[in-house]
Tab-separated table of C-alpha atoms in Angstrom:
chain	number	residue	atom	x	y	z
Q	156	MET	CA	5.966	-25.740	-4.564
Q	157	ALA	CA	3.446	-26.531	-7.318
Q	158	GLY	CA	0.655	-27.609	-5.011
Q	159	PRO	CA	-0.822	-27.523	-1.509
Q	160	TRP	CA	1.518	-26.761	1.386
Q	161	GLN	CA	0.799	-29.981	3.315
Q	162	VAL	CA	2.997	-32.892	4.392
Q	163	SER	CA	1.290	-35.529	2.250
Q	164	GLU	CA	1.298	-33.291	-0.825
Q	165	LEU	CA	4.944	-32.281	-0.311
Q	166	VAL	CA	5.954	-35.949	-0.044
Q	167	THR	CA	4.009	-36.832	-3.178
Q	168	ARG	CA	5.710	-34.129	-5.225
Q	169	GLY	CA	9.093	-35.114	-3.784
Q	170	ARG	CA	8.494	-38.684	-4.891
Q	171	LEU	CA	7.651	-37.514	-8.397
Q	172	ALA	CA	10.845	-35.436	-8.520
Q	173	LEU	CA	13.028	-38.373	-7.391
Q	174	GLY	CA	11.216	-41.107	-9.278
Q	175	HIS	CA	10.397	-43.124	-6.140
Q	176	ARG	CA	9.487	-42.595	-2.516
Q	177	ARG	CA	12.219	-42.262	0.093
Q	178	PRO	CA	11.592	-42.784	3.831
Q	179	TRP	CA	13.337	-39.510	4.705
Q	180	LEU	CA	10.882	-37.444	2.651
Q	181	ASP	CA	8.222	-37.505	5.396
Q	182	PRO	CA	10.451	-36.082	8.179
Q	183	LEU	CA	11.871	-33.574	5.681
Q	184	ALA	CA	8.331	-32.356	4.910
Q	185	ASP	CA	7.654	-32.103	8.667
Q	186	ARG	CA	10.771	-29.966	9.103
Q	187	LEU	CA	9.753	-27.722	6.213
Q	188	LEU	CA	6.359	-27.033	7.768
Q	189	ALA	CA	7.944	-26.492	11.170
Q	190	ALA	CA	10.412	-23.990	9.691
Q	191	PHE	CA	7.943	-21.935	7.683
Q	192	GLY	CA	4.597	-22.702	9.291
Q	193	ALA	CA	1.439	-23.905	7.660
Q	194	SER	CA	-0.253	-20.487	7.534
Q	195	ARG	CA	1.547	-19.150	4.465
Q	196	ARG	CA	3.438	-20.738	1.598
Q	197	PRO	CA	7.085	-19.594	1.274
Q	198	THR	CA	8.787	-18.790	-2.005
Q	199	SER	CA	10.756	-21.472	-3.834
Q	200	GLY	CA	13.968	-19.518	-3.158
Q	201	ARG	CA	13.487	-19.730	0.604
Q	202	VAL	CA	12.714	-23.453	0.343
Q	203	ALA	CA	15.900	-23.976	-1.670
Q	204	GLU	CA	17.912	-22.121	0.984
Q	205	PHE	CA	16.397	-24.376	3.641
Q	206	LEU	CA	17.178	-27.574	1.740
Q	207	VAL	CA	20.861	-26.838	1.172
Q	208	LEU	CA	21.297	-26.210	4.908
Q	209	ASP	CA	19.169	-29.113	6.187
Q	210	ALA	CA	21.435	-31.789	7.745
Q	211	GLY	CA	19.047	-34.673	7.026
Q	212	PHE	CA	18.686	-33.760	3.376
Q	213	LEU	CA	22.447	-33.323	2.974
Q	214	ARG	CA	23.089	-36.770	4.506
Q	215	ALA	CA	20.619	-38.306	2.065
Q	216	CYS	CA	22.273	-36.559	-0.865
Q	217	LYS	CA	25.725	-37.763	0.192
Q	218	ARG	CA	24.668	-41.347	0.949
Q	219	LEU	CA	22.419	-41.921	-2.044
Q	220	SER	CA	23.969	-39.627	-4.703
Q	221	LEU	CA	20.519	-38.193	-5.382
Q	222	VAL	CA	19.689	-37.009	-8.888
Q	223	THR	CA	16.368	-35.347	-9.634
Q	224	ARG	CA	14.479	-36.180	-12.783
Q	225	ARG	CA	13.418	-33.641	-15.363
Q	226	ARG	CA	10.929	-31.403	-13.652
Q	227	PRO	CA	7.720	-33.436	-13.441
Q	228	ASP	CA	4.685	-32.055	-15.175
Q	229	ILE	CA	2.655	-31.179	-12.079
Q	230	PRO	CA	-0.093	-28.651	-12.798
Q	231	ALA	CA	-0.067	-25.789	-10.300
Q	232	VAL	CA	-3.222	-25.218	-8.277
Q	233	MET	CA	-4.711	-22.365	-6.309
Q	234	TRP	CA	-3.878	-22.820	-2.636
Q	235	PRO	CA	-4.949	-19.907	-0.407
Q	236	GLY	CA	-3.752	-19.560	3.155
Q	237	PRO	CA	-5.877	-21.047	5.946
Q	238	GLY	CA	-8.793	-19.129	7.366
Q	239	GLN	CA	-10.241	-16.081	5.628
Q	240	PRO	CA	-8.141	-16.256	2.405
Q	241	SER	CA	-10.063	-19.352	1.335
Q	242	SER	CA	-13.218	-17.200	1.124
Q	243	TRP	CA	-11.690	-14.427	-0.998
Q	244	ALA	CA	-13.488	-14.246	-4.356
Q	245	VAL	CA	-10.395	-13.957	-6.556
Q	246	PRO	CA	-10.294	-15.479	-10.054
Q	247	PRO	CA	-8.323	-18.752	-10.271
Q	248	ILE	CA	-5.190	-18.216	-12.392
Q	249	THR	CA	-2.607	-20.987	-12.128
Q	250	SER	CA	-0.053	-20.224	-14.866
Q	251	THR	CA	1.632	-17.246	-16.470
Q	252	THR	CA	0.014	-18.121	-19.804
Q	253	ALA	CA	-3.407	-18.125	-18.170
Q	254	LEU	CA	-2.637	-14.716	-16.623
Q	255	ALA	CA	-1.710	-13.268	-20.028
Q	256	ASP	CA	-4.935	-14.672	-21.534
Q	257	HIS	CA	-6.963	-13.329	-18.619
Q	258	LEU	CA	-5.569	-9.814	-19.090
Q	259	GLY	CA	-5.798	-9.934	-22.894
Q	260	VAL	CA	-2.075	-9.404	-23.520
Q	261	SER	CA	0.641	-11.504	-25.092
Q	262	PRO	CA	3.183	-13.272	-22.848
Q	263	ALA	CA	5.910	-10.933	-24.141
Q	264	GLU	CA	3.831	-7.832	-23.352
Q	265	LEU	CA	3.012	-9.236	-19.914
Q	266	GLU	CA	6.730	-9.646	-19.178
Q	267	TRP	CA	7.416	-6.070	-20.286
Q	268	LEU	CA	4.555	-4.620	-18.229
Q	269	ALA	CA	5.532	-6.603	-15.126
Q	270	ASP	CA	9.246	-5.688	-15.481
Q	271	ARG	CA	10.378	-8.448	-13.115
Q	272	PHE	CA	14.055	-7.758	-13.848
Q	273	GLU	CA	13.852	-3.983	-13.178
Q	274	ARG	CA	14.797	-2.887	-16.681
Q	275	GLU	CA	12.952	0.391	-16.093
Q	276	ARG	CA	15.485	1.375	-13.415
Q	277	ARG	CA	18.511	0.684	-15.617
Q	278	SER	CA	17.168	1.920	-18.962
Q	279	PRO	CA	18.621	5.011	-20.724
Q	280	ILE	CA	16.730	8.277	-20.620
Q	281	ASP	CA	15.270	7.959	-24.133
Q	282	ALA	CA	14.032	4.361	-23.717
Q	283	PRO	CA	10.296	3.526	-23.683
Q	284	ARG	CA	9.020	3.631	-20.121
Q	285	ARG	CA	6.109	2.101	-18.284
Q	286	TYR	CA	5.616	5.222	-16.132
Q	287	VAL	CA	5.664	9.002	-16.464
Q	288	TYR	CA	7.401	10.745	-13.556
Q	289	ARG	CA	6.602	14.110	-11.981
Q	290	TRP	CA	8.017	15.900	-8.941
Q	291	VAL	CA	5.375	17.616	-6.787
Q	292	ALA	CA	6.395	20.146	-4.139
Q	293	LYS	CA	5.156	19.520	-0.584
Q	294	ARG	CA	4.323	22.157	2.009
Q	295	SER	CA	7.329	21.070	4.053
Q	296	GLY	CA	9.626	22.232	1.251
Q	297	SER	CA	10.597	18.744	0.055
Q	298	SER	CA	9.262	16.985	-3.054
Q	299	ARG	CA	7.075	13.968	-3.690
Q	300	LEU	CA	7.577	11.777	-6.738
Q	301	VAL	CA	4.354	10.874	-8.554
Q	302	GLU	CA	4.627	7.822	-10.817
Q	303	VAL	CA	1.820	7.743	-13.381
Q	304	PRO	CA	1.489	4.465	-15.307
Q	305	GLY	CA	1.166	4.513	-19.063
Q	306	ARG	CA	-2.198	3.968	-20.705
Q	307	ARG	CA	-1.801	0.210	-21.301
Q	308	LEU	CA	-0.399	-0.546	-17.868
Q	309	ARG	CA	-3.026	1.641	-16.191
Q	310	ALA	CA	-5.803	-0.336	-17.912
Q	311	VAL	CA	-4.281	-3.613	-16.694
Q	312	GLN	CA	-3.931	-2.257	-13.147
Q	313	ARG	CA	-7.544	-1.103	-13.077
Q	314	ARG	CA	-8.634	-4.582	-14.102
Q	315	LEU	CA	-6.509	-6.173	-11.373
Q	316	LEU	CA	-7.970	-3.713	-8.878
Q	317	ARG	CA	-11.524	-4.534	-9.903
Q	318	GLU	CA	-11.191	-8.315	-10.203
Q	319	ILE	CA	-8.624	-9.246	-7.548
Q	320	VAL	CA	-7.529	-6.533	-5.105
Q	321	ASP	CA	-10.989	-5.153	-4.314
Q	322	ASN	CA	-12.154	-8.683	-3.439
Q	323	ILE	CA	-9.639	-8.960	-0.584
Q	324	PRO	CA	-10.972	-7.294	2.604
Q	325	SER	CA	-9.015	-4.622	4.462
Q	326	HIS	CA	-9.002	-4.127	8.210
Q	327	ASP	CA	-11.992	-2.240	9.573
Q	328	ALA	CA	-9.715	0.563	10.853
Q	329	ALA	CA	-8.682	1.486	7.275
Q	330	HIS	CA	-10.817	4.337	5.904
Q	331	GLY	CA	-8.849	5.639	2.932
Q	332	PHE	CA	-9.701	4.639	-0.648
Q	333	ARG	CA	-12.519	2.281	0.350
Q	334	THR	CA	-16.110	2.190	-0.854
Q	335	GLY	CA	-18.421	3.576	1.806
Q	336	ARG	CA	-15.533	5.144	3.746
Q	337	SER	CA	-14.349	8.740	3.687
Q	338	VAL	CA	-12.586	11.423	5.681
Q	339	ARG	CA	-15.787	11.788	7.689
Q	340	THR	CA	-15.851	8.135	8.773
Q	341	TYR	CA	-12.121	8.422	9.535
Q	342	ILE	CA	-12.531	11.330	11.953
Q	343	GLU	CA	-15.919	10.505	13.522
Q	344	PRO	CA	-14.537	8.223	16.297
Q	345	HIS	CA	-12.288	11.098	17.454
Q	346	VAL	CA	-14.880	13.864	17.774
Q	347	GLY	CA	-15.269	15.354	21.259
Q	348	ARG	CA	-12.547	13.253	22.953
Q	349	ARG	CA	-10.294	14.506	25.726
Q	350	VAL	CA	-7.082	13.769	23.833
Q	351	VAL	CA	-6.230	12.970	20.217
Q	352	LEU	CA	-2.918	11.456	19.106
Q	353	LYS	CA	-1.990	11.831	15.440
Q	354	LEU	CA	0.891	9.934	13.802
Q	355	ASP	CA	2.171	10.063	10.238
Q	356	LEU	CA	3.967	7.209	8.448
Q	357	LEU	CA	7.094	8.214	6.554
Q	358	GLU	CA	7.259	7.387	2.817
Q	359	PHE	CA	4.212	5.099	3.068
Q	360	PHE	CA	3.933	3.871	-0.535
Q	361	PRO	CA	7.634	3.431	-1.411
Q	362	THR	CA	8.193	1.583	1.880
Q	363	ILE	CA	5.933	-1.242	0.651
Q	364	THR	CA	8.157	-3.488	-1.453
Q	365	SER	CA	7.441	-5.988	-4.185
Q	366	ALA	CA	8.217	-8.826	-1.756
Q	367	TRP	CA	5.289	-7.784	0.457
Q	368	VAL	CA	2.946	-7.601	-2.532
Q	369	THR	CA	4.116	-11.019	-3.767
Q	370	ALA	CA	3.450	-12.469	-0.310
Q	371	LEU	CA	-0.104	-11.078	-0.403
Q	372	PHE	CA	-0.851	-12.781	-3.733
Q	373	LEU	CA	0.700	-16.022	-2.431
Q	374	VAL	CA	-1.652	-15.910	0.571
Q	375	ALA	CA	-4.531	-15.334	-1.857
Q	376	GLY	CA	-3.608	-18.714	-3.373
Q	377	TYR	CA	-1.749	-17.867	-6.562
Q	378	PRO	CA	1.250	-20.015	-7.571
Q	379	GLU	CA	4.570	-18.247	-7.165
Q	380	PRO	CA	5.219	-17.455	-10.895
Q	381	VAL	CA	1.762	-15.863	-11.147
Q	382	ALA	CA	2.143	-14.021	-7.829
Q	383	ARG	CA	5.459	-12.530	-8.939
Q	384	LEU	CA	3.982	-11.283	-12.223
Q	385	LEU	CA	0.978	-9.796	-10.426
Q	386	ALA	CA	3.333	-8.015	-8.019
Q	387	GLY	CA	5.425	-6.766	-10.935
Q	388	LEU	CA	2.347	-5.277	-12.594
Q	389	CYS	CA	1.582	-3.312	-9.411
Q	390	THR	CA	5.108	-2.169	-8.446
Q	391	ASN	CA	7.865	-0.099	-10.025
Q	392	SER	CA	11.540	0.787	-9.629
Q	393	VAL	CA	12.371	4.395	-10.529
Q	394	PRO	CA	15.119	5.025	-13.138
Q	395	SER	CA	18.457	6.003	-11.647
Q	396	LEU	CA	18.811	8.886	-14.111
Q	397	LEU	CA	15.706	10.569	-12.670
Q	398	TRP	CA	17.533	11.314	-9.418
Q	399	ASP	CA	20.305	13.144	-11.254
Q	400	ALA	CA	17.900	15.644	-12.841
Q	401	SER	CA	17.825	19.243	-11.654
Q	402	SER	CA	14.222	18.830	-10.474
Q	403	ALA	CA	15.159	16.021	-8.067
Q	404	PRO	CA	15.278	16.814	-4.335
Q	405	SER	CA	18.477	17.959	-2.683
Q	406	LYS	CA	21.236	15.662	-1.511
Q	407	ARG	CA	20.141	15.840	2.132
Q	408	PRO	CA	20.098	12.558	4.144
Q	409	GLU	CA	16.314	12.219	3.770
Q	410	ALA	CA	16.686	12.585	-0.003
Q	411	TRP	CA	19.247	9.778	-0.002
Q	412	ARG	CA	16.821	7.563	1.926
Q	413	ALA	CA	14.002	8.344	-0.503
Q	414	ARG	CA	16.257	7.529	-3.461
Q	415	ARG	CA	17.064	4.129	-1.958
Q	416	LEU	CA	13.361	3.379	-1.403
Q	417	TYR	CA	12.214	4.493	-4.847
Q	418	GLN	CA	14.904	2.575	-6.731
Q	419	ARG	CA	13.806	-0.785	-5.382
Q	420	PRO	CA	10.452	-2.253	-6.556
Q	421	HIS	CA	7.720	-0.538	-4.535
Q	422	LEU	CA	4.117	0.621	-4.717
Q	423	PRO	CA	4.096	3.679	-7.005
Q	424	GLN	CA	2.119	6.692	-5.855
Q	425	GLY	CA	-0.030	7.280	-8.925
Q	426	ALA	CA	-1.009	3.712	-9.828
Q	427	PRO	CA	-4.718	2.851	-9.313
Q	428	THR	CA	-3.824	-0.355	-7.446
Q	429	SER	CA	-1.461	1.223	-4.906
Q	430	PRO	CA	-3.926	2.641	-2.307
Q	431	ALA	CA	-5.929	-0.592	-2.013
Q	432	LEU	CA	-2.793	-2.748	-1.907
Q	433	ALA	CA	-1.303	-0.476	0.764
Q	434	ASN	CA	-4.410	-1.008	2.904
Q	435	LEU	CA	-4.037	-4.779	2.540
Q	436	ILE	CA	-0.305	-4.790	3.260
Q	437	ALA	CA	-0.916	-2.712	6.401
Q	438	TYR	CA	-3.416	-5.275	7.727
Q	439	ARG	CA	-1.050	-6.608	10.418
Q	440	LEU	CA	-0.185	-3.050	11.426
Q	441	ASP	CA	-3.885	-2.230	11.789
Q	442	VAL	CA	-4.555	-5.397	13.791
Q	443	ARG	CA	-1.770	-4.667	16.276
Q	444	LEU	CA	-2.543	-0.953	16.631
Q	445	ALA	CA	-6.266	-1.618	17.049
Q	446	GLY	CA	-5.455	-4.136	19.787
Q	447	LEU	CA	-3.097	-1.670	21.477
Q	448	ALA	CA	-5.758	1.055	21.327
Q	449	ALA	CA	-8.425	-1.244	22.763
Q	450	SER	CA	-6.144	-2.148	25.678
Q	451	ALA	CA	-5.727	1.564	26.452
Q	452	GLY	CA	-9.417	2.398	26.097
Q	453	ALA	CA	-8.823	4.354	22.876
Q	454	SER	CA	-10.205	4.433	19.333
Q	455	TYR	CA	-7.991	3.901	16.279
Q	456	THR	CA	-8.497	4.702	12.591
Q	457	ARG	CA	-6.125	5.028	9.629
Q	458	TYR	CA	-6.449	7.028	6.417
Q	459	ALA	CA	-3.545	5.969	4.154
Q	460	ASP	CA	-0.445	7.093	6.079
Q	461	ASP	CA	-2.328	9.128	8.737
Q	462	LEU	CA	-2.954	7.298	12.020
Q	463	ALA	CA	-5.356	8.713	14.608
Q	464	PHE	CA	-5.997	7.604	18.197
Q	465	SER	CA	-8.307	9.223	20.726
Q	466	GLY	CA	-9.715	8.573	24.154
Q	467	ASP	CA	-10.854	10.043	27.428
Q	468	ARG	CA	-9.297	10.245	30.903
Q	469	ASP	CA	-7.641	6.808	30.995
Q	470	PHE	CA	-6.059	7.297	27.581
Q	471	GLU	CA	-5.037	10.846	28.443
Q	472	ARG	CA	-3.007	9.620	31.418
Q	473	SER	CA	-1.105	7.052	29.345
Q	474	VAL	CA	-0.848	8.800	25.951
Q	475	GLY	CA	2.902	9.442	26.311
Q	476	ARG	CA	3.747	5.770	26.862
Q	477	PHE	CA	1.122	4.751	24.304
Q	478	HIS	CA	2.810	6.894	21.664
Q	479	ILE	CA	6.124	5.068	22.199
Q	480	HIS	CA	4.477	1.638	21.927
Q	481	ALA	CA	2.612	2.641	18.744
Q	482	CYS	CA	5.860	3.813	17.106
Q	483	ALA	CA	7.566	0.558	18.116
Q	484	ILE	CA	4.786	-1.510	16.517
Q	485	ALA	CA	5.067	0.495	13.302
Q	486	LEU	CA	8.822	-0.159	13.203
Q	487	GLU	CA	8.335	-3.874	13.838
Q	488	GLU	CA	5.901	-4.016	10.918
Q	489	GLY	CA	8.391	-2.367	8.560
Q	490	PHE	CA	7.119	1.228	8.648
Q	491	SER	CA	8.654	4.405	10.063
Q	492	VAL	CA	6.850	7.189	11.923
Q	493	ASN	CA	7.584	10.780	10.945
Q	494	THR	CA	8.094	12.088	14.481
Q	495	ARG	CA	8.115	15.706	13.261
Q	496	LYS	CA	4.423	15.372	12.460
Q	497	THR	CA	3.403	13.636	15.691
Q	498	ARG	CA	0.769	15.612	17.572
Q	499	ILE	CA	-0.754	15.044	21.031
Q	500	MET	CA	-3.785	17.352	21.157
Q	501	ARG	CA	-5.826	17.858	24.303
Q	502	GLN	CA	-9.143	19.687	24.535
Q	503	GLY	CA	-7.496	22.988	25.392
Q	504	VAL	CA	-6.032	23.282	21.871
Q	505	ARG	CA	-7.447	22.926	18.381
Q	506	GLN	CA	-7.659	19.196	17.622
Q	507	ARG	CA	-7.147	18.707	13.878
Q	508	VAL	CA	-7.359	15.345	12.117
Q	509	ALA	CA	-7.076	15.236	8.301
Q	510	GLY	CA	-7.409	19.034	8.274
Q	511	VAL	CA	-10.731	18.893	10.142
Q	512	VAL	CA	-11.333	20.301	13.633
Q	513	VAL	CA	-12.843	17.620	15.896
Q	514	ASN	CA	-13.021	19.330	19.319
Q	515	GLU	CA	-16.829	19.414	19.487
Q	516	ARG	CA	-18.100	18.501	16.020
Q	517	PRO	CA	-16.435	17.954	12.613
Q	518	ASN	CA	-15.744	21.321	11.049
Q	519	PHE	CA	-13.195	23.189	8.972
Q	520	THR	CA	-11.112	25.986	10.362
Q	521	ARG	CA	-12.265	29.529	9.671
Q	522	THR	CA	-8.997	30.173	7.793
Q	523	ASP	CA	-9.515	27.268	5.378
Q	524	PHE	CA	-13.134	28.204	4.769
Q	525	ASP	CA	-12.334	31.897	4.243
Q	526	THR	CA	-9.524	31.039	1.813
Q	527	LEU	CA	-11.805	28.915	-0.348
Q	528	LYS	CA	-14.537	31.564	-0.145
Q	529	ALA	CA	-12.070	34.248	-1.267
Q	530	ILE	CA	-10.974	32.140	-4.252
Q	531	LEU	CA	-14.584	31.710	-5.331
Q	532	HIS	CA	-15.256	35.437	-4.842
Q	533	ASN	CA	-12.299	36.287	-7.099
Q	534	CYS	CA	-13.505	33.785	-9.690
Q	535	VAL	CA	-16.950	35.439	-9.711
Q	536	THR	CA	-15.544	38.994	-9.808
Q	537	HIS	CA	-12.510	38.608	-12.087
Q	538	GLY	CA	-13.111	35.280	-13.785
Q	539	PRO	CA	-11.474	31.904	-13.042
Q	540	HIS	CA	-8.472	32.553	-15.298
Q	541	GLY	CA	-5.521	33.575	-13.194
Q	542	GLN	CA	-6.941	32.179	-9.953
Q	543	ASP	CA	-5.354	28.743	-10.362
Q	544	ARG	CA	-2.052	29.613	-8.713
Q	545	HIS	CA	-0.983	26.026	-8.064
Q	546	GLY	CA	-1.353	24.727	-11.620
Q	547	HIS	CA	-4.201	22.243	-11.161
Q	548	GLY	CA	-4.968	20.298	-14.320
Q	549	ASP	CA	-8.725	20.875	-14.016
Q	550	PHE	CA	-9.313	23.918	-11.807
Q	551	ARG	CA	-13.094	23.660	-12.049
Q	552	ALA	CA	-13.083	20.040	-10.853
Q	553	HIS	CA	-10.580	20.975	-8.134
Q	554	LEU	CA	-12.918	23.643	-6.728
Q	555	LEU	CA	-15.912	21.324	-6.939
Q	556	GLY	CA	-14.006	18.687	-4.985
Q	557	ARG	CA	-13.086	21.155	-2.243
Q	558	ILE	CA	-16.670	22.379	-2.019
Q	559	SER	CA	-17.982	18.803	-1.780
Q	560	HIS	CA	-15.458	18.111	0.959
Q	561	VAL	CA	-16.758	21.078	2.975
Q	562	ALA	CA	-20.383	20.069	2.326
Q	563	SER	CA	-19.752	16.518	3.592
Q	564	LEU	CA	-18.933	17.947	7.026
Q	565	ASN	CA	-20.938	21.186	7.096
Q	566	PRO	CA	-23.878	21.161	4.645
Q	567	ASP	CA	-24.794	24.807	5.319
Q	568	ARG	CA	-21.320	26.086	4.486
Q	569	GLY	CA	-21.154	23.783	1.503
Q	570	ARG	CA	-24.468	25.156	0.170
Q	571	ARG	CA	-23.199	28.746	0.376
Q	572	LEU	CA	-19.980	27.883	-1.436
Q	573	ARG	CA	-21.905	25.994	-4.119
Q	574	GLU	CA	-24.096	29.051	-4.758
Q	575	MET	CA	-20.971	31.157	-5.301
Q	576	PHE	CA	-19.495	28.493	-7.596
Q	577	GLU	CA	-22.589	28.530	-9.813
Q	578	GLN	CA	-22.101	32.268	-10.405
Q	579	VAL	CA	-18.640	31.727	-11.957
Q	580	ALA	CA	-18.541	32.301	-15.717
Q	581	TRP	CA	-16.691	29.196	-16.832
């Protein structure tokens, strides 16, 4: 597993491990490639499982009493998957020591930050932790767990995001957390269509496991030890004690499912690398859903866990069957659709995507606009203190963000709100 995933290279490394070449190494290498394919390199664990069940290899072991030598000193190399991965501009890092040097940390600190053995999940409540945890109430009445990395880990994650993750392209249908993309680009293909279908993925970030992230870094070309450390730096397993706290969600079945997801290594909602990695992991999902939409004459875009499809008469006639096929594809790709949030919106009703009305042109609802206008009016009249009823950390920045969001879709409304904001005595 230390080099290229090719028959000749596999045979060469097998010869080095055994001390001499055996005639059965070539057909064994052929069977390995046939079992796993040449498009992506499997983990060493899966190769080991294959070997101990391969009849030809077992016959050779029994007949020849095979004994491997001390692990040969074969330097690992970068070996990206075929096709596009070979063009990804990721830095070459071929050993765990080189990764520690690249990130400017010691090997011991790298092991602690990556937490490959899930010590964070089993640690006592007063132990040093890599993350700070916070429960955030959702409008549905349930809670969302936000996992905020510590200062040192956050700096490492931002560097990985800048130097590795951002250099791997996402599918064109992904619009969330990408440079040059926004809510506006996400909703534009669905403006003025006869029917809009909106789906929501359930527990998007915690569904994406460390194994998926490791596979992504393997495809990028990193040797397995490096890929596992990179995945460990970007994933987390939530401490068991956190779920026993009074602030944890109730013991309903959905809470039990969330607990199971969060306690295995997953993408933490709160880490700077998670949104971009989620886009990359969902690449196959985007490819299949975009193909399904094209076959039905529809448009498809995704913003994080929100999926939107739209079309005209042909799509309107088949939207019921289309919805079932889209949910099936999501399940096959390892995701679940929150059917309670599924919406099929025809022109006779208000078509809302990402909180924006798209019936004729992108616009906010009158209720949302009036609510924000009333908050600004109260801030001007009575002062901003006491108006932050949801406990935002930076209320001024929160209001500016909401105003900018309105202005991106309706410049005239945004200008009026900005004039009111400037009258607030901060």
